[in-house]
């Protein structure tokens, strides 16, 4: 599933193409909005919150979530799409450019005043202007027995971390992913690391993975073989859902 930096960068691309320009085409290829026409509306802003993306006009906030396979692409006028047309779920056109959302996991249109309902349940946005580290620590600490590797994935704690970055954050802090939140030596430091990692990934892409995807490869610190494990309530038994760590540098219990 795309993570916060991917959505942040997608919003930046859409903002560059659409913001301040009049929509000349809106094609919602989902049944609920099949007849909705926002032509003539001016795109006032494009933004993200965690893994959620919003394209805003005066009378509508178009809310999308990429889920597992979604992607936004921007094309110049008349340019051939690079993904199958049948996977397009939303097309937003302005003079000279077209933004196409393929395989989007969620498409909904909200009144601007109700946009907050899409994010009220989420924790602080790691890439947002109002990032609140203390609130993220408070939310994580509310479940002290929960493994940190699972707590970091919970968007109600802090918004934007997915499977890749939970591996990276735990690796950088030398914390075993099964460590209960209440036993993490420096939880505020780990939260600050999460903010640093996501910010760097969003503003200085691409991120070079230190842990993720490196099963059986040598640890970059100590040379031990990296491993990948599933935690107790990881529901999808696939390698991309596993969390990668170094058993020597990240011993359970810190021993």
mmCIF file of C-alpha atoms in Angstrom:
data_model
loop_
_atom_site.group_PDB
_atom_site.id
_atom_site.type_symbol
_atom_site.label_atom_id
_atom_site.label_comp_id
_atom_site.label_asym_id
_atom_site.label_seq_id
_atom_site.Cartn_x
_atom_site.Cartn_y
_atom_site.Cartn_z
ATOM 1 C CA UNK A 1 0.000 0.000 0.000
ATOM 2 C CA UNK A 2 1.397 3.451 -0.874
ATOM 3 C CA UNK A 3 2.650 5.349 2.153
ATOM 4 C CA UNK A 4 2.393 8.948 3.270
ATOM 5 C CA UNK A 5 5.290 10.231 1.199
ATOM 6 C CA UNK A 6 3.845 8.680 -1.982
ATOM 7 C CA UNK A 7 0.498 10.399 -1.421
ATOM 8 C CA UNK A 8 2.205 13.681 -0.485
ATOM 9 C CA UNK A 9 4.193 13.625 -3.734
ATOM 10 C CA UNK A 10 1.093 12.665 -5.737
ATOM 11 C CA UNK A 11 -0.718 15.662 -4.263
ATOM 12 C CA UNK A 12 2.203 17.904 -5.255
ATOM 13 C CA UNK A 13 2.025 16.672 -8.860
ATOM 14 C CA UNK A 14 -1.737 17.198 -9.006
ATOM 15 C CA UNK A 15 -1.379 20.630 -7.430
ATOM 16 C CA UNK A 16 1.104 21.691 -10.076
ATOM 17 C CA UNK A 17 -1.227 20.527 -12.840
ATOM 18 C CA UNK A 18 -4.638 21.547 -11.497
ATOM 19 C CA UNK A 19 -4.511 24.249 -8.832
ATOM 20 C CA UNK A 20 -5.963 27.578 -9.893
ATOM 21 C CA UNK A 21 -7.331 26.153 -13.134
ATOM 22 C CA UNK A 22 -10.866 25.487 -14.332
ATOM 23 C CA UNK A 23 -12.050 21.910 -14.714
ATOM 24 C CA UNK A 24 -13.121 21.236 -18.297
ATOM 25 C CA UNK A 25 -13.651 17.506 -17.765
ATOM 26 C CA UNK A 26 -14.723 15.449 -14.751
ATOM 27 C CA UNK A 27 -15.326 11.756 -15.295
ATOM 28 C CA UNK A 28 -16.192 9.789 -12.159
ATOM 29 C CA UNK A 29 -16.062 6.117 -13.094
ATOM 30 C CA UNK A 30 -17.673 4.834 -9.923
ATOM 31 C CA UNK A 31 -21.434 4.184 -9.799
ATOM 32 C CA UNK A 32 -22.224 6.560 -6.945
ATOM 33 C CA UNK A 33 -20.896 9.607 -8.812
ATOM 34 C CA UNK A 34 -21.367 8.537 -12.427
ATOM 35 C CA UNK A 35 -23.569 11.538 -13.202
ATOM 36 C CA UNK A 36 -21.648 14.126 -11.192
ATOM 37 C CA UNK A 37 -20.290 16.966 -13.329
ATOM 38 C CA UNK A 38 -17.931 19.538 -11.841
ATOM 39 C CA UNK A 39 -17.003 21.239 -15.096
ATOM 40 C CA UNK A 40 -16.581 24.976 -14.655
ATOM 41 C CA UNK A 41 -15.359 24.611 -11.078
ATOM 42 C CA UNK A 42 -11.909 25.997 -10.292
ATOM 43 C CA UNK A 43 -9.523 23.780 -8.377
ATOM 44 C CA UNK A 44 -8.705 25.835 -5.296
ATOM 45 C CA UNK A 45 -6.193 23.480 -3.688
ATOM 46 C CA UNK A 46 -4.839 19.943 -3.582
ATOM 47 C CA UNK A 47 -3.572 18.416 -0.371
ATOM 48 C CA UNK A 48 -2.946 15.223 1.532
ATOM 49 C CA UNK A 49 -3.436 13.932 5.056
ATOM 50 C CA UNK A 50 -1.595 10.722 5.787
ATOM 51 C CA UNK A 51 -2.631 8.375 2.988
ATOM 52 C CA UNK A 52 -5.672 10.465 1.965
ATOM 53 C CA UNK A 53 -5.672 12.926 -0.942
ATOM 54 C CA UNK A 54 -8.061 15.837 -1.538
ATOM 55 C CA UNK A 55 -8.770 17.929 -4.650
ATOM 56 C CA UNK A 56 -10.852 20.914 -3.601
ATOM 57 C CA UNK A 57 -13.168 23.291 -5.419
ATOM 58 C CA UNK A 58 -15.585 25.843 -3.992
ATOM 59 C CA UNK A 59 -18.402 23.296 -3.709
ATOM 60 C CA UNK A 60 -16.693 19.935 -3.508
ATOM 61 C CA UNK A 61 -13.820 18.124 -1.847
ATOM 62 C CA UNK A 62 -12.859 15.124 -3.965
ATOM 63 C CA UNK A 63 -11.433 12.568 -1.543
ATOM 64 C CA UNK A 64 -9.407 9.614 -2.802
ATOM 65 C CA UNK A 65 -7.375 6.837 -1.206
ATOM 66 C CA UNK A 66 -4.962 4.707 -3.202
ATOM 67 C CA UNK A 67 -5.376 1.555 -1.063
ATOM 68 C CA UNK A 68 -3.226 -1.292 -2.432
ATOM 69 C CA UNK A 69 -2.953 -0.578 -6.157
ATOM 70 C CA UNK A 70 -4.069 2.980 -6.791
ATOM 71 C CA UNK A 71 -1.973 5.601 -8.546
ATOM 72 C CA UNK A 72 -2.447 9.144 -9.854
ATOM 73 C CA UNK A 73 -0.831 10.148 -13.135
ATOM 74 C CA UNK A 74 -0.778 13.480 -14.954
ATOM 75 C CA UNK A 75 -0.783 13.714 -18.742
ATOM 76 C CA UNK A 76 -0.456 16.603 -21.143
ATOM 77 C CA UNK A 77 -3.325 17.276 -23.509
ATOM 78 C CA UNK A 78 -3.776 14.386 -25.928
ATOM 79 C CA UNK A 79 -1.035 12.252 -24.358
ATOM 80 C CA UNK A 80 -1.705 8.518 -24.401
ATOM 81 C CA UNK A 81 -2.446 7.005 -20.998
ATOM 82 C CA UNK A 82 0.205 4.625 -19.712
ATOM 83 C CA UNK A 83 -2.215 2.361 -17.849
ATOM 84 C CA UNK A 84 -5.322 0.515 -19.123
ATOM 85 C CA UNK A 85 -8.324 2.793 -19.512
ATOM 86 C CA UNK A 86 -10.627 0.285 -17.801
ATOM 87 C CA UNK A 87 -8.676 0.802 -14.544
ATOM 88 C CA UNK A 88 -9.331 4.567 -14.504
ATOM 89 C CA UNK A 89 -11.674 5.535 -11.673
ATOM 90 C CA UNK A 90 -11.489 9.319 -11.950
ATOM 91 C CA UNK A 91 -10.441 11.777 -14.663
ATOM 92 C CA UNK A 92 -9.987 15.477 -13.945
ATOM 93 C CA UNK A 93 -9.173 17.637 -16.940
ATOM 94 C CA UNK A 94 -8.054 21.255 -17.186
ATOM 95 C CA UNK A 95 -6.897 23.074 -20.323
ATOM 96 C CA UNK A 96 -3.762 21.296 -21.522
ATOM 97 C CA UNK A 97 -3.583 18.650 -18.807
ATOM 98 C CA UNK A 98 -5.403 15.632 -17.460
ATOM 99 C CA UNK A 99 -5.074 13.906 -14.068
ATOM 100 C CA UNK A 100 -6.160 10.268 -14.029
ATOM 101 C CA UNK A 101 -6.625 8.155 -10.927
ATOM 102 C CA UNK A 102 -6.157 4.469 -11.744
ATOM 103 C CA UNK A 103 -7.344 1.607 -9.522
ATOM 104 C CA UNK A 104 -8.235 3.995 -6.713
ATOM 105 C CA UNK A 105 -9.405 2.190 -3.602
ATOM 106 C CA UNK A 106 -11.775 4.989 -2.618
ATOM 107 C CA UNK A 107 -13.448 7.849 -4.443
ATOM 108 C CA UNK A 108 -15.930 10.088 -2.666
ATOM 109 C CA UNK A 109 -17.097 13.671 -2.999
ATOM 110 C CA UNK A 110 -17.765 15.649 0.146
ATOM 111 C CA UNK A 111 -19.083 19.136 0.818
ATOM 112 C CA UNK A 112 -16.034 21.211 1.799
ATOM 113 C CA UNK A 113 -17.413 21.701 5.296
ATOM 114 C CA UNK A 114 -17.540 17.923 5.771
ATOM 115 C CA UNK A 115 -14.008 17.105 4.589
ATOM 116 C CA UNK A 116 -12.868 16.742 8.183
ATOM 117 C CA UNK A 117 -15.076 13.653 8.560
ATOM 118 C CA UNK A 118 -12.621 11.742 6.358
ATOM 119 C CA UNK A 119 -9.710 12.423 8.713
ATOM 120 C CA UNK A 120 -11.202 13.015 12.160
ATOM 121 C CA UNK A 121 -10.393 9.446 13.188
ATOM 122 C CA UNK A 122 -6.721 9.743 12.208
ATOM 123 C CA UNK A 123 -3.731 10.634 14.337
ATOM 124 C CA UNK A 124 -1.416 13.555 13.563
ATOM 125 C CA UNK A 125 -0.276 13.771 9.944
ATOM 126 C CA UNK A 126 3.472 13.156 9.815
ATOM 127 C CA UNK A 127 3.775 15.399 6.747
ATOM 128 C CA UNK A 128 1.203 17.992 7.723
ATOM 129 C CA UNK A 129 1.830 21.613 8.719
ATOM 130 C CA UNK A 130 0.314 20.933 12.149
ATOM 131 C CA UNK A 131 2.330 17.819 12.985
ATOM 132 C CA UNK A 132 1.980 17.157 16.724
ATOM 133 C CA UNK A 133 4.647 14.794 18.035
ATOM 134 C CA UNK A 134 3.356 14.905 21.615
ATOM 135 C CA UNK A 135 -0.108 13.824 20.503
ATOM 136 C CA UNK A 136 1.368 10.951 18.492
ATOM 137 C CA UNK A 137 3.305 9.792 21.580
ATOM 138 C CA UNK A 138 0.143 10.058 23.677
ATOM 139 C CA UNK A 139 -1.862 7.940 21.238
ATOM 140 C CA UNK A 140 0.825 5.291 20.931
ATOM 141 C CA UNK A 141 1.184 5.142 24.727
ATOM 142 C CA UNK A 142 -2.537 4.455 25.162
ATOM 143 C CA UNK A 143 -1.846 0.791 24.278
ATOM 144 C CA UNK A 144 1.442 0.049 26.059
ATOM 145 C CA UNK A 145 1.247 -3.712 25.459
ATOM 146 C CA UNK A 146 0.847 -3.421 21.691
ATOM 147 C CA UNK A 147 3.971 -4.297 19.649
ATOM 148 C CA UNK A 148 5.530 -1.134 18.266
ATOM 149 C CA UNK A 149 5.679 -2.698 14.802
ATOM 150 C CA UNK A 150 1.879 -2.901 14.792
ATOM 151 C CA UNK A 151 1.228 0.377 16.602
ATOM 152 C CA UNK A 152 3.139 2.293 13.935
ATOM 153 C CA UNK A 153 0.799 0.939 11.248
ATOM 154 C CA UNK A 154 -2.291 2.140 13.116
ATOM 155 C CA UNK A 155 -3.309 5.352 11.374
ATOM 156 C CA UNK A 156 -5.270 6.423 14.446
ATOM 157 C CA UNK A 157 -1.946 6.831 16.233
ATOM 158 C CA UNK A 158 -0.078 8.771 13.553
ATOM 159 C CA UNK A 159 -0.956 9.055 9.891
ATOM 160 C CA UNK A 160 1.311 8.147 7.008
ATOM 161 C CA UNK A 161 3.370 5.103 8.003
ATOM 162 C CA UNK A 162 3.024 1.863 6.074
ATOM 163 C CA UNK A 163 4.907 -1.391 5.991
ATOM 164 C CA UNK A 164 8.092 0.003 4.469
ATOM 165 C CA UNK A 165 8.615 2.812 6.942
ATOM 166 C CA UNK A 166 7.717 0.853 10.058
ATOM 167 C CA UNK A 167 10.638 -1.439 9.183
ATOM 168 C CA UNK A 168 12.915 1.529 8.575
ATOM 169 C CA UNK A 169 11.970 3.364 11.766
ATOM 170 C CA UNK A 170 12.420 0.341 14.012
ATOM 171 C CA UNK A 171 15.749 -0.430 12.327
ATOM 172 C CA UNK A 172 17.064 3.095 12.729
ATOM 173 C CA UNK A 173 16.109 3.124 16.433
ATOM 174 C CA UNK A 174 17.504 -0.419 16.988
ATOM 175 C CA UNK A 175 14.120 -1.509 18.342
ATOM 176 C CA UNK A 176 12.780 -5.019 17.793
ATOM 177 C CA UNK A 177 9.364 -4.662 16.105
ATOM 178 C CA UNK A 178 7.713 -6.966 18.661
ATOM 179 C CA UNK A 179 8.757 -4.708 21.556
ATOM 180 C CA UNK A 180 5.666 -3.499 23.464
ATOM 181 C CA UNK A 181 5.144 0.236 23.105
ATOM 182 C CA UNK A 182 5.537 0.657 26.850
ATOM 183 C CA UNK A 183 9.017 -0.895 26.704
ATOM 184 C CA UNK A 184 10.412 1.188 23.832
ATOM 185 C CA UNK A 185 13.407 2.950 25.453
ATOM 186 C CA UNK A 186 12.754 6.392 23.930
ATOM 187 C CA UNK A 187 9.287 6.595 22.424
ATOM 188 C CA UNK A 188 9.457 10.375 21.732
ATOM 189 C CA UNK A 189 12.769 9.764 19.947
ATOM 190 C CA UNK A 190 11.192 7.037 17.827
ATOM 191 C CA UNK A 191 8.302 9.362 16.921
ATOM 192 C CA UNK A 192 10.773 12.086 15.980
ATOM 193 C CA UNK A 193 12.607 9.522 13.827
ATOM 194 C CA UNK A 194 9.349 8.700 12.054
ATOM 195 C CA UNK A 195 8.838 12.374 11.282
ATOM 196 C CA UNK A 196 12.406 12.748 10.039
ATOM 197 C CA UNK A 197 12.219 9.664 7.816
ATOM 198 C CA UNK A 198 8.890 10.578 6.196
ATOM 199 C CA UNK A 199 9.927 14.211 5.730
ATOM 200 C CA UNK A 200 13.178 13.212 4.045
ATOM 201 C CA UNK A 201 11.381 10.684 1.828
ATOM 202 C CA UNK A 202 8.818 13.305 0.776
ATOM 203 C CA UNK A 203 11.252 16.148 0.163
ATOM 204 C CA UNK A 204 14.379 14.315 -0.991
ATOM 205 C CA UNK A 205 13.114 11.278 -2.932
ATOM 206 C CA UNK A 206 13.802 8.521 -3.532
ATOM 207 C CA UNK A 207 14.232 6.962 -0.098
ATOM 208 C CA UNK A 208 17.008 4.351 0.042
ATOM 209 C CA UNK A 209 15.739 1.475 2.172
ATOM 210 C CA UNK A 210 18.074 0.381 4.936
ATOM 211 C CA UNK A 211 16.005 -2.581 6.113
ATOM 212 C CA UNK A 212 12.895 -3.171 4.018
ATOM 213 C CA UNK A 213 13.183 -5.854 1.335
ATOM 214 C CA UNK A 214 16.622 -7.016 2.507
ATOM 215 C CA UNK A 215 15.804 -10.513 3.764
ATOM 216 C CA UNK A 216 18.968 -12.632 4.124
ATOM 217 C CA UNK A 217 21.124 -9.710 3.066
ATOM 218 C CA UNK A 218 23.773 -8.386 5.474
ATOM 219 C CA UNK A 219 22.773 -5.734 7.972
ATOM 220 C CA UNK A 220 24.303 -2.412 6.958
ATOM 221 C CA UNK A 221 25.509 -1.903 10.541
ATOM 222 C CA UNK A 222 26.780 -5.277 11.766
ATOM 223 C CA UNK A 223 26.699 -7.656 8.803
ATOM 224 C CA UNK A 224 24.259 -10.144 10.340
ATOM 225 C CA UNK A 225 21.606 -11.600 8.053
ATOM 226 C CA UNK A 226 18.414 -9.535 7.925
ATOM 227 C CA UNK A 227 15.167 -11.394 8.604
ATOM 228 C CA UNK A 228 11.478 -10.793 7.884
ATOM 229 C CA UNK A 229 8.715 -11.794 10.295
ATOM 230 C CA UNK A 230 4.970 -11.377 10.579
ATOM 231 C CA UNK A 231 3.640 -10.017 13.858
ATOM 232 C CA UNK A 232 0.742 -11.650 15.668
ATOM 233 C CA UNK A 233 -2.132 -9.751 14.103
ATOM 234 C CA UNK A 234 -0.673 -9.003 10.688
ATOM 235 C CA UNK A 235 -3.613 -10.328 8.720
ATOM 236 C CA UNK A 236 -2.140 -10.719 5.245
ATOM 237 C CA UNK A 237 0.401 -13.531 5.025
ATOM 238 C CA UNK A 238 2.556 -12.076 2.304
ATOM 239 C CA UNK A 239 6.176 -11.043 2.275
ATOM 240 C CA UNK A 240 5.361 -7.404 1.619
ATOM 241 C CA UNK A 241 3.430 -7.341 4.917
ATOM 242 C CA UNK A 242 6.362 -8.732 6.872
ATOM 243 C CA UNK A 243 8.559 -6.446 8.911
ATOM 244 C CA UNK A 244 12.286 -6.545 8.243
ATOM 245 C CA UNK A 245 14.867 -6.247 11.008
ATOM 246 C CA UNK A 246 18.313 -7.292 12.178
ATOM 247 C CA UNK A 247 18.166 -9.918 14.953
ATOM 248 C CA UNK A 248 21.570 -8.793 16.251
ATOM 249 C CA UNK A 249 21.112 -5.012 16.194
ATOM 250 C CA UNK A 250 17.440 -5.175 17.232
ATOM 251 C CA UNK A 251 17.256 -7.894 19.904
ATOM 252 C CA UNK A 252 13.915 -8.417 21.608
ATOM 253 C CA UNK A 253 14.167 -7.024 25.121
ATOM 254 C CA UNK A 254 17.240 -5.001 24.170
ATOM 255 C CA UNK A 255 19.536 -7.780 25.383
#
